[in-house]
CSV table of C-alpha atoms in Angstrom, one decimal:
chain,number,residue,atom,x,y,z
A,1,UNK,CA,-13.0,11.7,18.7
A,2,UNK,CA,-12.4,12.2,15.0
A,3,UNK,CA,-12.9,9.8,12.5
A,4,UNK,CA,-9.1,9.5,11.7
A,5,UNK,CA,-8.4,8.4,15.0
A,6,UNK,CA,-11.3,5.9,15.5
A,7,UNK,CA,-9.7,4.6,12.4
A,8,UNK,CA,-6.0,4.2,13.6
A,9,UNK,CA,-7.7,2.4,16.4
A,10,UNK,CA,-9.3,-0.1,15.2
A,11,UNK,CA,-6.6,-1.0,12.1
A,12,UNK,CA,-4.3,-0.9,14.8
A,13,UNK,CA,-6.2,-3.5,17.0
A,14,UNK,CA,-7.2,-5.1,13.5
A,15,UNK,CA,-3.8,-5.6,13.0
A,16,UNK,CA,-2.7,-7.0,16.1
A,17,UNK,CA,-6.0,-9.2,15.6
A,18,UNK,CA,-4.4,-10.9,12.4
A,19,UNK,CA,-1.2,-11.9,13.4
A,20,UNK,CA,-2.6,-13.3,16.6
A,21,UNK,CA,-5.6,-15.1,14.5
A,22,UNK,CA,-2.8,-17.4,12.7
A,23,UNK,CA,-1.1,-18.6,15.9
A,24,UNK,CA,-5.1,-20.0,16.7
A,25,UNK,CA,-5.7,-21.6,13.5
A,26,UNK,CA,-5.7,-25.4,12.6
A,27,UNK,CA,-2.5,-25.7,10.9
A,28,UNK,CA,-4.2,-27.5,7.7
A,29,UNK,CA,-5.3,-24.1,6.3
A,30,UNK,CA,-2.0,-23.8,5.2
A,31,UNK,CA,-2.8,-26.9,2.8
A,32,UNK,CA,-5.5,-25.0,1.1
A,33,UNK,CA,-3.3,-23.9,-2.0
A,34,UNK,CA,-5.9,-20.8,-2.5
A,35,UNK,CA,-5.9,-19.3,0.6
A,36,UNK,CA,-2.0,-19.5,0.8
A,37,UNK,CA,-2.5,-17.9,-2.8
A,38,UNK,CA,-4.5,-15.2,-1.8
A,39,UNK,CA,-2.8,-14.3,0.9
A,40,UNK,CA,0.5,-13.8,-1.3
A,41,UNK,CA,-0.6,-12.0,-3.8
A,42,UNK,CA,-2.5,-9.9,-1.8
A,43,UNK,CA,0.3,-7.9,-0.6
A,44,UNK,CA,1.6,-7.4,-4.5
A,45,UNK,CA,-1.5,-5.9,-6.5
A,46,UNK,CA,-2.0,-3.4,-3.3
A,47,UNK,CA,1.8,-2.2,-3.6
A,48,UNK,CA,1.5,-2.2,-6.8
A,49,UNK,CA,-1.9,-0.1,-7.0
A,50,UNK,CA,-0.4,2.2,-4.1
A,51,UNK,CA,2.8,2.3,-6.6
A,52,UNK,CA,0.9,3.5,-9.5
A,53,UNK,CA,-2.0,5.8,-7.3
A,54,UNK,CA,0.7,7.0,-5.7
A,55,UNK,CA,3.3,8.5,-8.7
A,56,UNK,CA,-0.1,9.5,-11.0
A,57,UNK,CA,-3.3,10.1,-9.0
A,58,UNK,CA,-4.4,13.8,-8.0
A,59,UNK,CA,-7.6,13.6,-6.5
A,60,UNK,CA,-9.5,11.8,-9.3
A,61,UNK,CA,-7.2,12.9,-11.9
A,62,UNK,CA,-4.6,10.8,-13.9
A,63,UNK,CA,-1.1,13.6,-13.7
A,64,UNK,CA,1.8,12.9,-15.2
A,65,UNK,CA,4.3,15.2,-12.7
A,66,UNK,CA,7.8,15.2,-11.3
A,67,UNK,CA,6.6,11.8,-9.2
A,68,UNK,CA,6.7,9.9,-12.2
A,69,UNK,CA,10.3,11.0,-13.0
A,70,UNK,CA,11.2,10.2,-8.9
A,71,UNK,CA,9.7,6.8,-9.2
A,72,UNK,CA,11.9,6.1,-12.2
A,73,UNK,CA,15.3,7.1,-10.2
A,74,UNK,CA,14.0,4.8,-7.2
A,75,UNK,CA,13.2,2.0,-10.0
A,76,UNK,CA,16.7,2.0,-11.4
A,77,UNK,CA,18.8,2.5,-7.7
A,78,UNK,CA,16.6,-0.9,-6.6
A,79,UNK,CA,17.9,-2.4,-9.7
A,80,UNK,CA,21.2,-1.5,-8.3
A,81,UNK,CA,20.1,-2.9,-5.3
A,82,UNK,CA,20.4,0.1,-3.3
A,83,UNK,CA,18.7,0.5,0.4
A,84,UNK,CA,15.2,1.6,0.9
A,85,UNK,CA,16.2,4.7,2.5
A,86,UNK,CA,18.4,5.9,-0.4
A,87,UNK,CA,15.8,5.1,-2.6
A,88,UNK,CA,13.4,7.4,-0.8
A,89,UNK,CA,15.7,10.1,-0.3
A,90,UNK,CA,16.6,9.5,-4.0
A,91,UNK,CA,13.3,9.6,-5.3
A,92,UNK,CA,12.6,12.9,-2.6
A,93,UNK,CA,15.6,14.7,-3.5
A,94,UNK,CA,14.4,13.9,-7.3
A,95,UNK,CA,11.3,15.4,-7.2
A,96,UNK,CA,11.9,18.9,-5.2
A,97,UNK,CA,15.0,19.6,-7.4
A,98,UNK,CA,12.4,18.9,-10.5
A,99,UNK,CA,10.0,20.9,-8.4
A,100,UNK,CA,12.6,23.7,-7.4
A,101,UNK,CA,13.3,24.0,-11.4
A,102,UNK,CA,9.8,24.8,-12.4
A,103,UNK,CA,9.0,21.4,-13.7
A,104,UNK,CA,6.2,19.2,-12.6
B,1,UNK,CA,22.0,-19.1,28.4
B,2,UNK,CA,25.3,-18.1,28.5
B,3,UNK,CA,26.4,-20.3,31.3
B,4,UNK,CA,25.9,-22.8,28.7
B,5,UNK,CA,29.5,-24.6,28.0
B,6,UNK,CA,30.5,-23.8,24.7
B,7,UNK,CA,29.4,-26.3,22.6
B,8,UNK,CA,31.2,-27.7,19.8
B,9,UNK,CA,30.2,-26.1,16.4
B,10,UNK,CA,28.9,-28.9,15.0
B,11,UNK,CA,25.5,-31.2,15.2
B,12,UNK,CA,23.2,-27.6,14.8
B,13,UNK,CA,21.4,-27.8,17.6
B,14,UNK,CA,21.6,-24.2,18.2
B,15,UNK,CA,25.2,-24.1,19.0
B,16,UNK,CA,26.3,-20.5,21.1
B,17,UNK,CA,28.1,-19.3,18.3
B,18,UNK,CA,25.2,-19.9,15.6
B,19,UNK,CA,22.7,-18.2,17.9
B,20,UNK,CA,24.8,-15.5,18.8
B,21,UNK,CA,25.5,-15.0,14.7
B,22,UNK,CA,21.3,-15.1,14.4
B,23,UNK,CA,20.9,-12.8,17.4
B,24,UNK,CA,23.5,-10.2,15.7
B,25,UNK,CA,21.6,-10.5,12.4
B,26,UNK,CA,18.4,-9.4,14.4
B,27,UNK,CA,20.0,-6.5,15.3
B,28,UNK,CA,21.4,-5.5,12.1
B,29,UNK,CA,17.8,-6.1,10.3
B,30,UNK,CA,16.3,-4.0,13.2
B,31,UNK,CA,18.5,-1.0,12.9
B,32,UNK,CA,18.4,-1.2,9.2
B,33,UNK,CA,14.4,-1.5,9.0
B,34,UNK,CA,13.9,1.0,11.6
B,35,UNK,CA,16.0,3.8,10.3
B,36,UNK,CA,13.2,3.7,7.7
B,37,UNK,CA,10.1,4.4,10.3
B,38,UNK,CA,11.7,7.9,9.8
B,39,UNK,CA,10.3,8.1,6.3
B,40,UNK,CA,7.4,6.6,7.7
B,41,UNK,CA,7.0,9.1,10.6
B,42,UNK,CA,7.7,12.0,8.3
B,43,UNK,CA,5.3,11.5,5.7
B,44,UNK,CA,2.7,10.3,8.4
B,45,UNK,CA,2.6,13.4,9.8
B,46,UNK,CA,3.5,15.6,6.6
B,47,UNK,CA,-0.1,13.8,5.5
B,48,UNK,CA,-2.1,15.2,8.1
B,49,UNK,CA,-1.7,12.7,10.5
B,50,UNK,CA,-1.0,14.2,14.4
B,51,UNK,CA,2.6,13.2,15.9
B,52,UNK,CA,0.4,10.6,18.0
B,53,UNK,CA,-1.6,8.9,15.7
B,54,UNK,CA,1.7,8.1,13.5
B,55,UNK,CA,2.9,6.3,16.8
B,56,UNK,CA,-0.1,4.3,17.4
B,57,UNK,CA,0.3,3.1,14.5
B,58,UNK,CA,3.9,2.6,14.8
B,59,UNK,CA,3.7,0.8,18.2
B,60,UNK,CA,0.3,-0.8,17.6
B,61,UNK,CA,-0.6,-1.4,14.1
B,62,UNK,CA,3.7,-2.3,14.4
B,63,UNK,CA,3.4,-3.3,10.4
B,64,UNK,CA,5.3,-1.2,7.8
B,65,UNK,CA,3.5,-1.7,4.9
B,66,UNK,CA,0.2,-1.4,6.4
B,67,UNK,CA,1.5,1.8,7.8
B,68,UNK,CA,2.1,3.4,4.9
B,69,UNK,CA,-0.8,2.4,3.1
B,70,UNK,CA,-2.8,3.7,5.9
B,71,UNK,CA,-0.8,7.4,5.4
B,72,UNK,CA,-0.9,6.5,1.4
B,73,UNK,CA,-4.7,6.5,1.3
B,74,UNK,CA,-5.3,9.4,3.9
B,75,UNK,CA,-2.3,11.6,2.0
B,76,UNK,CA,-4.3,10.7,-1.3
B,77,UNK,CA,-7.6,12.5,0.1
B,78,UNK,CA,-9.1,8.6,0.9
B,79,UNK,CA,-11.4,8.3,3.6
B,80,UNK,CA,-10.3,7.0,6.9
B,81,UNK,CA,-12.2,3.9,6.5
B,82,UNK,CA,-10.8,3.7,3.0
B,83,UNK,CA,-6.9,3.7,4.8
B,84,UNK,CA,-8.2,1.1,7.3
B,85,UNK,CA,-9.4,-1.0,4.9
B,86,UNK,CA,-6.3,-0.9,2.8
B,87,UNK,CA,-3.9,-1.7,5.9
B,88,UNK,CA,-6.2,-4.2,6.8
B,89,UNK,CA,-5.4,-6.0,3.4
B,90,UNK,CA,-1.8,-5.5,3.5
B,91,UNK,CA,-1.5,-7.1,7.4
B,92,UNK,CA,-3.2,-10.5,6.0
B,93,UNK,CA,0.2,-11.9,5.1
B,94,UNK,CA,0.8,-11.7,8.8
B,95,UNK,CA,-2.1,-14.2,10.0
B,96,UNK,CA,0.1,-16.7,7.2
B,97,UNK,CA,3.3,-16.2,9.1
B,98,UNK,CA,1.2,-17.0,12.2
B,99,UNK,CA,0.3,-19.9,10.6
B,100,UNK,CA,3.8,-21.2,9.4
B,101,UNK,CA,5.8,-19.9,12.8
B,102,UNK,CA,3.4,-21.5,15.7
B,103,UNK,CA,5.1,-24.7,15.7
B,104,UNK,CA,8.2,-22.7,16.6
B,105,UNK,CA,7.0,-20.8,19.1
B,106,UNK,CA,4.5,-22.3,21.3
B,107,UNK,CA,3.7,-19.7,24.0
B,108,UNK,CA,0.8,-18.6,25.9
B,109,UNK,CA,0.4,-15.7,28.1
B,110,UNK,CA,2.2,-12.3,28.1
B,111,UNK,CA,4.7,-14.2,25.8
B,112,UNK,CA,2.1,-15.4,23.4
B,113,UNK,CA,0.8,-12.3,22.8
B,114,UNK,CA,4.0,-10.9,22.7
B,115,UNK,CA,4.9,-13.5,19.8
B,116,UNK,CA,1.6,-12.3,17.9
B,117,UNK,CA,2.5,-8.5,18.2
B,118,UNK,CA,6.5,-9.2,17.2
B,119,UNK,CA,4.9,-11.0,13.8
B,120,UNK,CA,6.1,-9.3,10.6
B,121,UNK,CA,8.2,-10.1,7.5
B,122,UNK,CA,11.4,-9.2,9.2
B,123,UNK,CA,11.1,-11.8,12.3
B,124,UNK,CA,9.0,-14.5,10.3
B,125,UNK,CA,11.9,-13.9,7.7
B,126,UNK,CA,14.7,-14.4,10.2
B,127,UNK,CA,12.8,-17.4,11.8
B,128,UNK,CA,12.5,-18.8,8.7
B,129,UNK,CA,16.2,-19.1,7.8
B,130,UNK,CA,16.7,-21.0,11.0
B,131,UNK,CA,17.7,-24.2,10.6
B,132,UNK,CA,16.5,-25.5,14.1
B,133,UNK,CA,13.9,-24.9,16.8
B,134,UNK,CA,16.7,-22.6,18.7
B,135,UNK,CA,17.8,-21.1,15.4
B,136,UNK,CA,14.0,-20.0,14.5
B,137,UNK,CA,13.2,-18.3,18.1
B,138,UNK,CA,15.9,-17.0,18.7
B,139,UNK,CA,15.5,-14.9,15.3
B,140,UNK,CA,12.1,-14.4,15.4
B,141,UNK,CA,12.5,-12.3,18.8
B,142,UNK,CA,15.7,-11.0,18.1
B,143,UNK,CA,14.8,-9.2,14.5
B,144,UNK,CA,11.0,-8.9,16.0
B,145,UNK,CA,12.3,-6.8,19.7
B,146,UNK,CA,15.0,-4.7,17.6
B,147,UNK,CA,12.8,-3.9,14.4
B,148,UNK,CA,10.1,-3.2,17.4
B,149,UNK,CA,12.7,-0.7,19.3
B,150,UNK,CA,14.2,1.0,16.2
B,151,UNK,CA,10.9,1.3,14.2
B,152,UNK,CA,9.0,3.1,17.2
B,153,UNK,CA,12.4,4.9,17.9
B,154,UNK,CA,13.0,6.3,14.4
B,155,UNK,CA,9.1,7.1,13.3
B,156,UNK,CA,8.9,9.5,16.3
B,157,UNK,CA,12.1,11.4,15.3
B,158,UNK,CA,10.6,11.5,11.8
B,159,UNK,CA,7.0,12.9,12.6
B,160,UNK,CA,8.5,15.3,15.1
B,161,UNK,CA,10.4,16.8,11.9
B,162,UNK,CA,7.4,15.7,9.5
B,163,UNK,CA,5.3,18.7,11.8
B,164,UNK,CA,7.6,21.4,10.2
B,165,UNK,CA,6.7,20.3,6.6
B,166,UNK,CA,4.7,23.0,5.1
B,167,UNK,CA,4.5,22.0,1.6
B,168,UNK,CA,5.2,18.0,1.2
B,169,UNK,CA,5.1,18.3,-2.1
B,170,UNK,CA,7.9,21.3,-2.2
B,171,UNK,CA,10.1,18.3,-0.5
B,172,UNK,CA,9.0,15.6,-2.7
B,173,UNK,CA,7.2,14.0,0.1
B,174,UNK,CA,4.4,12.6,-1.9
B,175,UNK,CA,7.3,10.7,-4.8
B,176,UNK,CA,9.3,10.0,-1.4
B,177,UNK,CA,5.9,7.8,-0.5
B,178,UNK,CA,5.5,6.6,-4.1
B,179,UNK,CA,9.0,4.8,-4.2
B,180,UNK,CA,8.6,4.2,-1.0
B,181,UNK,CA,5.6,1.7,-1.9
B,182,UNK,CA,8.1,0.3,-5.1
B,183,UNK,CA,10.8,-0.3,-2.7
B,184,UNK,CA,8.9,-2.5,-0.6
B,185,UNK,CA,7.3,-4.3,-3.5
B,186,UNK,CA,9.9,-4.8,-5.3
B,187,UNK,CA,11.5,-7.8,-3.7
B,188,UNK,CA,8.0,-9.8,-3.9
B,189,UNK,CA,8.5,-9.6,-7.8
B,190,UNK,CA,10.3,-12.4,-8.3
B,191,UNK,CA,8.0,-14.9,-10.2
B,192,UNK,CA,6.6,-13.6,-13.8
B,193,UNK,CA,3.0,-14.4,-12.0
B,194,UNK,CA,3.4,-11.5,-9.3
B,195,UNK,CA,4.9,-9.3,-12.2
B,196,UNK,CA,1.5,-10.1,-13.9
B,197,UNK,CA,-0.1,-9.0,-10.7
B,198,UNK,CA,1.0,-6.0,-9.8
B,199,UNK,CA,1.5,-4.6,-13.7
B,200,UNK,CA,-2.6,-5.3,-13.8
B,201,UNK,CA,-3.4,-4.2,-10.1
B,202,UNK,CA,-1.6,-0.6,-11.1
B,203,UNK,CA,-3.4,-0.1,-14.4
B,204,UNK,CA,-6.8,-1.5,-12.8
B,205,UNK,CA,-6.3,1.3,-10.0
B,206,UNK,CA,-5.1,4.0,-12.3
B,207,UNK,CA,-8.6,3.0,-14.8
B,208,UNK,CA,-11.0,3.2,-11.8
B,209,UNK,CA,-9.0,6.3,-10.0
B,210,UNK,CA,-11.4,9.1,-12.0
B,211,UNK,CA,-14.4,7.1,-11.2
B,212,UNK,CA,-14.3,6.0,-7.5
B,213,UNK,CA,-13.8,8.0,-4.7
B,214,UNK,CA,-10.0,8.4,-3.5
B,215,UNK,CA,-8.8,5.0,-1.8
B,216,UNK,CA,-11.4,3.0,-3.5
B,217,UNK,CA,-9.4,2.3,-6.7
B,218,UNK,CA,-6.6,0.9,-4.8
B,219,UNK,CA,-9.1,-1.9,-2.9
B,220,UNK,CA,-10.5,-2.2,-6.6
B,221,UNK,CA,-7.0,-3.7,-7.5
B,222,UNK,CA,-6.9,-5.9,-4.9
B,223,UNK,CA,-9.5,-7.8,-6.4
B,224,UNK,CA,-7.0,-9.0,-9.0
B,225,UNK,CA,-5.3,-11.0,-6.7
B,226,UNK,CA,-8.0,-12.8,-5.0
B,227,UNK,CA,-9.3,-13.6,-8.3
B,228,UNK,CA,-5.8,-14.7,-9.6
B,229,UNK,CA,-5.2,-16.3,-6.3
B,230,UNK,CA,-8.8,-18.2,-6.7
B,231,UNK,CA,-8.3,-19.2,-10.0
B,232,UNK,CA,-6.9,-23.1,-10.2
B,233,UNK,CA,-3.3,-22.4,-10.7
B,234,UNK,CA,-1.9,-23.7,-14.3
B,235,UNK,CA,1.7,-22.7,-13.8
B,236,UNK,CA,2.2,-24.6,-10.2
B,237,UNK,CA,0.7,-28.1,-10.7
B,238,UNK,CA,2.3,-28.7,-6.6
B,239,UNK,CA,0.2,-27.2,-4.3
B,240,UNK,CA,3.0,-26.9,-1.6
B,241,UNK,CA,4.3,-24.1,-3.5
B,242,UNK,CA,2.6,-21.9,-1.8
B,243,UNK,CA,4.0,-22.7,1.0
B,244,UNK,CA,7.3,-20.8,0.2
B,245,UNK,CA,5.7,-18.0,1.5
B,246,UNK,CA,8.2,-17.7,4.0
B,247,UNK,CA,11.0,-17.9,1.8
B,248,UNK,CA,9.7,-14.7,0.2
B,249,UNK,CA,9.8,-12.8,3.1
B,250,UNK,CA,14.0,-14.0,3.4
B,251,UNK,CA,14.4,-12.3,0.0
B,252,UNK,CA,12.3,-9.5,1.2
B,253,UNK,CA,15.4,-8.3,3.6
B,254,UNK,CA,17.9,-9.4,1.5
B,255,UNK,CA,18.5,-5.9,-0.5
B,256,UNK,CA,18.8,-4.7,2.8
B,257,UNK,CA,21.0,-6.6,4.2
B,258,UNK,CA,23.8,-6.4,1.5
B,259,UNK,CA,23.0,-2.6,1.5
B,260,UNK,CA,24.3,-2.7,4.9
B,261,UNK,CA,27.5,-4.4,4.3
């Protein structure tokens, strides 16, 4: 078995781990401010390190490509409060046409 | 249940008509959220993940932001235990909603762990806009079974056509993934603390990316928030406040929604 697949495994049955851990624990934990902290902010500096790794990192090289220009049409459609789905296809359609042009 | 004589509307006890509104609004927020596992599916596979392991993670893993971190990281050139890692990170927010909904939903058995696998923004979200017992269970298992169905539905149809990608980037695959990311953060930004957050997560990744090996830089970010999170809080004297965790997760569908309509 490949390494890729032992590792969908076991983040899959990780995962299903988690959310069945917080149905077992005392409910006080939630009264630790820090952990309730934690656990929300978590979430935010990942997407926002998977935002900025994804639109700029090649490798281990900081690019500046058609991505960033993608990112910035997805940025102002969620300001417009558009769907996620047009703001993928947006930000898709964005960087081929960019790509298709000879730029990035 | 629907031998139940109608009720009247008032009192809140889970009349018919509210928990048939609730059950409706599962379904909406499942098709809605689903029609994106295509985008998941597609860049899954366009990554170099096979048609199968895309739908283990759809059906197992069943979280959407872990999912694509996990595809994020391995599309990147991370290692696999770099993507697991990162997923890993991303599912703690739903040991909180654990936390917060077992009150609500007191099973054991098949339907306990059927409770733990249905547990994601979208049902905690739903259940927590009820406004009674009924009101939270009913949609925590209607947004939880739909998301569930439509998620598993739509990533399949999107890593069959994923397969026939030869060059992701020639489709903007990898900017699809980076707005995907944006798209799913951006409704978590609504304090000038998370802004904080993620602004110094992104340049702390983008710093460390020529240094560490691909995947790393991204777990080096994530550092800032257990520091933040562990420092003693200056702008939130209450310590309930962090409590509204499950109120974030309503906003978190709420772009959606009104997309929709």
């Amino acid at each position: 078995m490949s390494m890729l697949w032992i590792a969908v495994i076991a983040a899959s049955v990780l995962s299903f781990g988690q959310k069945w851990l917080g149905y077992q624990a005392p409910p006080d934990i939630l009264e630790r401010p820090r952990i309730a902290r934690v656990t929300t902010l978590l979430p935010i500096a990942l997407l926002g390190a998977l935002v900025a790794t994804q639109t700029a990192a090649s490798g281990a090289e900081i690019v500046l490509d058609a991505r960033l220009a993608a990112v910035g049409v997805g940025a102002v459609l969620l300001l417009l409060r558009a769907p996620f789905l047009v703001v993928v296809i947006a930000a898709a359609v964005t960087a081929a046409g960019l790509r298709a042009l000879g730029w990035g | 249940m629907t031998t139940a004589p109608p009720a009247a509307d008032q009192g809140g006890r889970g009349s018919p008509g509210r928990l048939r509104t609730v059950r409706r609004t599962g379904f909406s927020i499942g098709l809605a959220t689903g029609l994106y596992g295509i985008s998941f599916g597609a860049l899954a596979t366009a990554s170099g993940l096979h048609v199968w392991q895309a739908m283990v993670l759809s059906a197992v893993m069943f979280t959407g932001g872990s999912q694509f971190a996990f595809i994020g990281v391995v599309g990147g050139g991370g290692s696999a235990l770099g993507a697991a890692l990162a997923s890993v990170l991303l599912g703690l927010r739903n040991t909180l909603y654990g936390l917060i909904l077992a009150p609500s939903l007191p099973h054991r058995g098949v339907k306990g762990i059927l409770r733990a696998h249905l547990t994601i923004d979208e049902s905690a979200a739903l259940a927590a806009s009820g406004t009674d017992t009924a009101e939270k269970r009913t949609g925590f298992w209607a947004a939880g079974l739909w998301v569930f169905v439509f998620w598993n539905l739509f990533s399949l149809v999107g890593a069959l056509a994923g397969q026939y990608v030869a060059d992701p980037r020639a489709w903007g695959l990898d900017a699809a993934a980076a707005a995907a990311f944006l798209a799913l953060l951006w409704p978590r930004l609504r304090s000038g603390d998370a802004v904080v957050i993620a602004v110094a997560a992104a340049f702390i990744a983008l710093l460390t990316t020529p240094v560490l090996p691909p995947g790393l830089p991204v777990l080096a970010a994530a550092l800032v928030a257990v520091v933040a999170g562990l420092l003693p809080s200056r702008h939130h004297p209450v310590p309930a406040a962090s409590s509204r965790d499950g109120e974030g997760a309503t906003t978190a569908r709420n772009p959606e929604q009104e997309g929709e309509r």
